mmCIF file of C-alpha atoms in Angstrom:
data_model
loop_
_atom_site.group_PDB
_atom_site.id
_atom_site.type_symbol
_atom_site.label_atom_id
_atom_site.label_comp_id
_atom_site.label_asym_id
_atom_site.label_seq_id
_atom_site.Cartn_x
_atom_site.Cartn_y
_atom_site.Cartn_z
ATOM 1 C CA MET X 1 5.382 -14.898 25.619
ATOM 2 C CA GLU X 2 4.706 -11.134 25.737
ATOM 3 C CA LYS X 3 5.666 -10.804 22.077
ATOM 4 C CA THR X 4 3.333 -13.644 21.175
ATOM 5 C CA ARG X 5 0.438 -12.020 23.015
ATOM 6 C CA ALA X 6 1.120 -8.725 21.257
ATOM 7 C CA ASP X 7 1.168 -10.462 17.892
ATOM 8 C CA GLN X 8 -2.163 -12.097 18.711
ATOM 9 C CA ALA X 9 -3.695 -8.822 19.880
ATOM 10 C CA GLN X 10 -2.914 -6.969 16.625
ATOM 11 C CA PRO X 11 -5.291 -8.938 14.337
ATOM 12 C CA VAL X 12 -7.981 -8.862 17.051
ATOM 13 C CA ALA X 13 -7.757 -5.071 17.325
ATOM 14 C CA LYS X 14 -7.640 -4.710 13.535
ATOM 15 C CA SER X 15 -10.751 -6.871 13.176
ATOM 16 C CA TYR X 16 -12.554 -4.860 15.859
ATOM 17 C CA PHE X 17 -11.788 -1.492 14.259
ATOM 18 C CA ALA X 18 -12.749 -2.849 10.835
ATOM 19 C CA SER X 19 -16.118 -3.977 12.216
ATOM 20 C CA ILE X 20 -16.769 -0.458 13.556
ATOM 21 C CA PHE X 21 -15.874 1.146 10.226
ATOM 22 C CA ALA X 22 -18.361 -1.222 8.575
ATOM 23 C CA ARG X 23 -21.167 -0.234 10.970
ATOM 24 C CA ASP X 24 -20.540 3.466 11.497
ATOM 25 C CA PRO X 25 -20.169 5.666 8.398
ATOM 26 C CA ALA X 26 -19.209 8.580 10.656
ATOM 27 C CA ALA X 27 -15.967 6.850 11.709
ATOM 28 C CA ARG X 28 -12.977 8.696 10.271
ATOM 29 C CA SER X 29 -9.931 6.863 11.584
ATOM 30 C CA TRP X 30 -8.874 4.254 14.100
ATOM 31 C CA PHE X 31 -7.434 7.065 16.249
ATOM 32 C CA ASP X 32 -10.835 8.762 16.434
ATOM 33 C CA ILE X 33 -12.465 5.456 17.384
ATOM 34 C CA ALA X 34 -9.895 4.674 20.067
ATOM 35 C CA THR X 35 -9.973 8.118 21.648
ATOM 36 C CA LEU X 36 -13.488 9.478 21.112
ATOM 37 C CA TYR X 37 -15.952 6.566 21.098
ATOM 38 C CA PRO X 38 -17.520 5.976 24.532
ATOM 39 C CA GLY X 39 -18.778 2.534 23.463
ATOM 40 C CA VAL X 40 -15.199 1.435 22.830
ATOM 41 C CA HIS X 41 -14.071 2.785 26.192
ATOM 42 C CA ALA X 42 -16.967 1.126 27.996
ATOM 43 C CA LEU X 43 -16.194 -2.242 26.399
ATOM 44 C CA ALA X 44 -12.501 -1.981 27.277
ATOM 45 C CA LEU X 45 -13.283 -1.189 30.910
ATOM 46 C CA HIS X 46 -15.860 -3.981 30.983
ATOM 47 C CA ARG X 47 -13.216 -6.484 29.882
ATOM 48 C CA VAL X 48 -11.172 -5.437 32.910
ATOM 49 C CA ALA X 49 -14.166 -5.516 35.256
ATOM 50 C CA HIS X 50 -15.355 -8.891 33.972
ATOM 51 C CA GLY X 51 -11.926 -10.408 34.497
ATOM 52 C CA LEU X 52 -11.884 -9.157 38.089
ATOM 53 C CA TRP X 53 -15.440 -10.450 38.601
ATOM 54 C CA ARG X 54 -14.542 -13.943 37.384
ATOM 55 C CA HIS X 55 -11.562 -14.088 39.736
ATOM 56 C CA GLY X 56 -13.633 -13.152 42.779
ATOM 57 C CA TRP X 57 -12.634 -9.479 43.067
ATOM 58 C CA ARG X 58 -16.277 -8.449 43.134
ATOM 59 C CA TRP X 59 -15.982 -5.054 44.851
ATOM 60 C CA THR X 60 -13.094 -3.975 42.645
ATOM 61 C CA ALA X 61 -15.004 -5.125 39.559
ATOM 62 C CA GLN X 62 -18.035 -3.088 40.620
ATOM 63 C CA ALA X 63 -15.809 -0.079 41.217
ATOM 64 C CA VAL X 64 -14.382 -0.310 37.684
ATOM 65 C CA ALA X 65 -17.925 -0.611 36.305
ATOM 66 C CA ARG X 66 -19.011 2.497 38.219
ATOM 67 C CA LEU X 67 -15.996 4.391 36.898
ATOM 68 C CA SER X 68 -16.926 3.295 33.385
ATOM 69 C CA ARG X 69 -20.492 4.525 33.861
ATOM 70 C CA PHE X 70 -19.230 7.888 35.128
ATOM 71 C CA LEU X 71 -16.858 8.324 32.177
ATOM 72 C CA THR X 72 -19.030 6.983 29.356
ATOM 73 C CA GLY X 73 -22.676 7.101 30.446
ATOM 74 C CA ILE X 74 -22.885 3.352 29.716
ATOM 75 C CA GLU X 75 -23.588 0.853 32.487
ATOM 76 C CA ILE X 76 -22.468 -2.737 31.953
ATOM 77 C CA HIS X 77 -22.574 -5.054 34.954
ATOM 78 C CA PRO X 78 -19.204 -6.794 35.377
ATOM 79 C CA GLY X 79 -20.977 -10.170 35.392
ATOM 80 C CA ALA X 80 -22.399 -9.721 31.868
ATOM 81 C CA ARG X 81 -20.849 -11.844 29.127
ATOM 82 C CA ILE X 82 -19.983 -9.899 25.984
ATOM 83 C CA GLY X 83 -18.858 -11.466 22.701
ATOM 84 C CA ARG X 84 -16.356 -10.281 20.128
ATOM 85 C CA ARG X 85 -16.630 -7.111 18.036
ATOM 86 C CA PHE X 86 -19.443 -5.740 20.187
ATOM 87 C CA PHE X 87 -20.240 -2.125 19.269
ATOM 88 C CA ILE X 88 -22.280 0.444 21.183
ATOM 89 C CA ASP X 89 -22.995 3.401 18.894
ATOM 90 C CA HIS X 90 -23.429 6.764 20.689
ATOM 91 C CA GLY X 91 -24.136 4.756 23.827
ATOM 92 C CA LEU X 92 -25.568 7.214 26.346
ATOM 93 C CA GLY X 93 -28.041 5.477 28.645
ATOM 94 C CA VAL X 94 -27.245 1.884 27.657
ATOM 95 C CA VAL X 95 -27.760 -0.560 30.544
ATOM 96 C CA ILE X 96 -26.719 -4.233 30.432
ATOM 97 C CA GLY X 97 -27.634 -6.436 33.399
ATOM 98 C CA GLU X 98 -25.628 -8.979 35.349
ATOM 99 C CA THR X 99 -26.793 -12.204 33.659
ATOM 100 C CA ALA X 100 -27.068 -10.777 30.144
ATOM 101 C CA GLU X 101 -25.202 -12.562 27.374
ATOM 102 C CA VAL X 102 -24.304 -10.876 24.086
ATOM 103 C CA GLY X 103 -22.985 -12.765 21.055
ATOM 104 C CA ASP X 104 -20.445 -11.742 18.439
ATOM 105 C CA ASP X 105 -20.838 -8.742 16.116
ATOM 106 C CA CYS X 106 -23.842 -7.270 17.958
ATOM 107 C CA THR X 107 -24.733 -3.577 17.770
ATOM 108 C CA LEU X 108 -26.596 -1.532 20.382
ATOM 109 C CA TYR X 109 -27.653 2.088 20.060
ATOM 110 C CA GLN X 110 -28.253 4.725 22.727
ATOM 111 C CA GLY X 111 -30.820 4.118 25.442
ATOM 112 C CA VAL X 112 -30.971 0.326 25.054
ATOM 113 C CA THR X 113 -31.713 -1.738 28.155
ATOM 114 C CA LEU X 114 -30.990 -5.434 28.510
ATOM 115 C CA GLY X 115 -32.868 -5.739 31.791
ATOM 116 C CA GLY X 116 -34.382 -8.260 34.178
ATOM 117 C CA THR X 117 -37.956 -8.920 35.258
ATOM 118 C CA THR X 118 -37.433 -10.715 38.567
ATOM 119 C CA TRP X 119 -35.627 -10.204 41.837
ATOM 120 C CA GLN X 120 -34.637 -13.852 42.126
ATOM 121 C CA ARG X 121 -30.958 -14.790 41.943
ATOM 122 C CA GLU X 122 -31.186 -16.637 38.660
ATOM 123 C CA LYS X 123 -30.816 -16.067 34.935
ATOM 124 C CA ARG X 124 -32.978 -12.956 34.588
ATOM 125 C CA HIS X 125 -31.523 -11.002 31.647
ATOM 126 C CA PRO X 126 -31.661 -11.555 27.869
ATOM 127 C CA THR X 127 -29.365 -13.617 25.689
ATOM 128 C CA LEU X 128 -28.520 -12.076 22.307
ATOM 129 C CA GLY X 129 -27.237 -14.250 19.482
ATOM 130 C CA ASN X 130 -24.696 -13.183 16.878
ATOM 131 C CA ASN X 131 -25.206 -10.187 14.549
ATOM 132 C CA VAL X 132 -28.140 -8.785 16.519
ATOM 133 C CA VAL X 133 -29.000 -5.081 16.137
ATOM 134 C CA VAL X 134 -30.996 -3.313 18.857
ATOM 135 C CA GLY X 135 -32.341 0.129 17.949
ATOM 136 C CA ALA X 136 -32.231 3.266 20.080
ATOM 137 C CA GLY X 137 -34.370 3.214 23.212
ATOM 138 C CA ALA X 138 -35.390 -0.452 22.901
ATOM 139 C CA LYS X 139 -35.955 -2.504 26.046
ATOM 140 C CA VAL X 140 -35.226 -6.233 25.968
ATOM 141 C CA LEU X 141 -36.427 -7.672 29.254
ATOM 142 C CA GLY X 142 -36.256 -11.008 30.994
ATOM 143 C CA PRO X 143 -34.420 -14.293 30.379
ATOM 144 C CA ILE X 144 -35.429 -14.408 26.721
ATOM 145 C CA THR X 145 -33.379 -15.368 23.671
ATOM 146 C CA VAL X 146 -32.930 -13.154 20.624
ATOM 147 C CA GLY X 147 -31.871 -15.279 17.662
ATOM 148 C CA ASP X 148 -28.926 -14.691 15.353
ATOM 149 C CA GLY X 149 -29.331 -11.839 12.902
ATOM 150 C CA ALA X 150 -32.482 -10.442 14.545
ATOM 151 C CA ARG X 151 -33.341 -6.739 14.412
ATOM 152 C CA ILE X 152 -35.172 -4.911 17.196
ATOM 153 C CA GLY X 153 -36.712 -1.590 16.246
ATOM 154 C CA SER X 154 -36.216 1.644 18.158
ATOM 155 C CA ASN X 155 -38.267 2.071 21.354
ATOM 156 C CA SER X 156 -39.619 -1.489 21.166
ATOM 157 C CA VAL X 157 -40.277 -3.449 24.360
ATOM 158 C CA VAL X 158 -39.422 -7.113 23.867
ATOM 159 C CA VAL X 159 -40.456 -9.660 26.504
ATOM 160 C CA LYS X 160 -40.679 -12.847 24.385
ATOM 161 C CA ASP X 161 -38.162 -14.887 22.427
ATOM 162 C CA VAL X 162 -37.261 -13.539 18.994
ATOM 163 C CA PRO X 163 -36.603 -15.991 16.128
ATOM 164 C CA ALA X 164 -33.353 -15.813 14.189
ATOM 165 C CA GLY X 165 -33.438 -13.277 11.365
ATOM 166 C CA ALA X 166 -36.682 -11.670 12.545
ATOM 167 C CA THR X 167 -37.468 -7.963 12.833
ATOM 168 C CA VAL X 168 -39.397 -6.881 15.932
ATOM 169 C CA VAL X 169 -41.161 -3.547 16.511
ATOM 170 C CA GLY X 170 -43.765 -2.093 18.852
ATOM 171 C CA ILE X 171 -44.923 -2.262 22.476
ATOM 172 C CA PRO X 172 -45.058 -5.098 23.238
ATOM 173 C CA GLY X 173 -42.659 -6.200 20.550
ATOM 174 C CA ARG X 174 -44.140 -8.195 17.682
ATOM 175 C CA VAL X 175 -42.458 -9.877 14.755
ATOM 176 C CA VAL X 176 -43.145 -7.959 11.527
ATOM 177 C CA VAL X 177 -40.560 -9.672 9.326
ATOM 178 C CA LYS X 178 -39.500 -13.285 9.676
ATOM 179 C CA ARG X 179 -36.883 -14.425 7.213
ATOM 180 C CA GLY X 180 -37.690 -17.756 5.651
ATOM 181 C CA ALA X 181 -35.993 -19.477 2.723
ATOM 182 C CA ARG X 182 -37.590 -17.061 0.237
ATOM 183 C CA GLU X 183 -36.399 -13.961 2.136
ATOM 184 C CA ARG X 184 -32.884 -15.363 2.527
ATOM 185 C CA SER X 185 -32.776 -16.075 -1.210
ATOM 186 C CA ARG X 186 -33.855 -12.497 -1.974
ATOM 187 C CA ALA X 187 -31.239 -11.100 0.371
ATOM 188 C CA ALA X 188 -28.498 -13.221 -1.221
ATOM 189 C CA LEU X 189 -29.495 -12.106 -4.727
ATOM 190 C CA ALA X 190 -29.715 -8.461 -3.644
ATOM 191 C CA GLN X 191 -26.255 -8.634 -2.147
ATOM 192 C CA ARG X 192 -24.883 -10.246 -5.313
ATOM 193 C CA ILE X 193 -26.212 -7.495 -7.580
ATOM 194 C CA GLY X 194 -25.168 -4.737 -5.203
ATOM 195 C CA PHE X 195 -28.564 -3.780 -3.805
ATOM 196 C CA GLU X 196 -29.031 -3.268 -0.065
ATOM 197 C CA ALA X 197 -32.230 -5.073 0.882
ATOM 198 C CA TYR X 198 -32.048 -4.636 4.651
ATOM 199 C CA GLY X 199 -34.652 -2.439 6.207
ATOM 200 C CA GLN X 200 -37.333 -2.750 3.541
ATOM 201 C CA ALA X 201 -40.123 -3.334 6.037
ATOM 202 C CA ALA X 202 -39.187 -0.448 8.284
ATOM 203 C CA GLN X 203 -37.739 2.126 5.886
ATOM 204 C CA MET X 204 -39.996 1.889 2.823
ATOM 205 C CA PRO X 205 -43.751 1.842 2.204
ATOM 206 C CA ASP X 206 -45.178 -1.645 1.823
ATOM 207 C CA PRO X 207 -46.048 -1.309 -1.914
ATOM 208 C CA VAL X 208 -42.475 -0.353 -2.705
ATOM 209 C CA ALA X 209 -41.096 -3.236 -0.659
ATOM 210 C CA GLN X 210 -43.465 -5.663 -2.354
ATOM 211 C CA ALA X 211 -42.497 -4.374 -5.808
ATOM 212 C CA ILE X 212 -38.808 -4.814 -5.031
ATOM 213 C CA ASP X 213 -39.498 -8.340 -3.754
ATOM 214 C CA ARG X 214 -41.221 -9.181 -7.060
ATOM 215 C CA VAL X 215 -38.296 -7.782 -9.055
ATOM 216 C CA LEU X 216 -35.853 -9.875 -7.024
ATOM 217 C CA ASP X 217 -38.006 -12.979 -7.492
ATOM 218 C CA HIS X 218 -38.131 -12.357 -11.248
ATOM 219 C CA LEU X 219 -34.373 -11.853 -11.462
ATOM 220 C CA GLU X 220 -33.811 -15.065 -9.557
ATOM 221 C CA GLY X 221 -36.053 -16.940 -12.036
ATOM 222 C CA VAL X 222 -34.199 -15.409 -14.988
ATOM 223 C CA ASP X 223 -30.875 -16.454 -13.463
ATOM 224 C CA ARG X 224 -32.088 -20.027 -13.084
ATOM 225 C CA ARG X 225 -33.304 -20.181 -16.700
ATOM 226 C CA ILE X 226 -30.043 -18.762 -18.033
ATOM 227 C CA GLU X 227 -28.095 -21.334 -16.041
ATOM 228 C CA GLN X 228 -30.299 -24.138 -17.416
ATOM 229 C CA LEU X 229 -29.893 -22.901 -21.009
ATOM 230 C CA SER X 230 -26.146 -22.545 -20.577
ATOM 231 C CA GLU X 231 -25.898 -26.060 -19.185
ATOM 232 C CA GLY X 232 -27.943 -27.403 -22.109
ATOM 233 C CA LEU X 233 -25.656 -25.688 -24.615
ATOM 234 C CA ARG X 234 -22.557 -27.021 -22.882
ATOM 235 C CA GLN X 235 -23.938 -30.558 -22.998
ATOM 236 C CA ALA X 236 -24.688 -30.092 -26.720
ATOM 237 C CA GLY X 237 -21.062 -29.132 -27.287
ATOM 238 C CA VAL X 238 -21.723 -25.510 -28.154
ATOM 239 C CA PRO X 239 -18.876 -23.278 -26.910
ATOM 240 C CA LEU X 240 -20.474 -20.358 -25.119
ATOM 241 C CA SER X 241 -17.495 -18.080 -25.661
ATOM 242 C CA THR X 242 -17.905 -18.416 -29.450
ATOM 243 C CA LEU X 243 -21.595 -17.515 -29.248
ATOM 244 C CA ALA X 244 -20.798 -14.495 -27.137
ATOM 245 C CA GLU X 245 -18.232 -13.264 -29.660
ATOM 246 C CA GLU X 246 -20.588 -13.799 -32.626
ATOM 247 C CA TRP X 247 -23.462 -11.922 -31.024
ATOM 248 C CA ALA X 248 -21.482 -9.195 -29.318
ATOM 249 C CA PRO X 249 -22.326 -5.758 -30.767
ATOM 250 C CA ARG X 250 -19.699 -3.878 -32.708
ATOM 251 C CA GLY X 251 -18.256 -0.630 -31.466
ATOM 252 C CA ASP X 252 -20.939 1.305 -33.320
ATOM 253 C CA GLY X 253 -23.668 -0.514 -31.353
ATOM 254 C CA VAL X 254 -24.879 -2.546 -34.403
ATOM 255 C CA ALA X 255 -25.105 -6.320 -34.050
ATOM 256 C CA PRO X 256 -22.967 -8.278 -36.529
ATOM 257 C CA THR X 257 -24.611 -9.819 -39.597
ATOM 258 C CA ASP X 258 -23.805 -12.732 -41.896
ATOM 259 C CA GLY X 259 -22.714 -10.411 -44.674
ATOM 260 C CA LYS X 260 -26.176 -9.771 -46.061
ATOM 261 C CA THR X 261 -27.602 -6.300 -46.103
ATOM 262 C CA GLU X 262 -31.163 -5.198 -45.732
ATOM 263 C CA PRO X 263 -32.878 -4.257 -49.030
#
């Protein structure tokens, strides 16, 4: 049984380290992550504290959480539910309340608070979906829901539900980007051609972002037309590979001719 558990733990740990490499360009090696990253240490200690909390060892769980806060500067209540591949970058000053719930592949930066707005013994902390990013210093307060793939800008104060895929900034937080079908299509095309579209609204002036959106829309239209033309040629029995060979330029950059020369 112990060997089986070890075998199961290896791909989990590998997946976790891989997710950190993907989100932190400063990461050098798995050894650096395991030994030097306070967010990793805080999550490991929280797993222990949460297990004790669930089994009724409340004082011991709180003691482990306090030790974690002392060692890492990150305070996670042992009652909080944390998903897989959760990453706290830098981490100093992060506070996660008792009834908070965090989905898979979420990222929090330093100074983030997932706090409550009532003293009643009820659900009083936020619920984060999967792939949520919360910027440095942001405060997400109350029993609200942040949808999958949402982005919360640095120093924002969010007290209302956030739709999936939205970007929220300001005090109080307001939605500045809401991904509909058109935005998802642009993002898919940008990813396919190797262009990173994330962060347009926050990192670039609006005219630039709008120009890039128009370019992506145009490229998508061109792709659709090429696919339609290709399908029409296939139905007409024209082999596309033959056309490509006939019209491919020679090594000297000159397109092939039918043997005739210009006068």
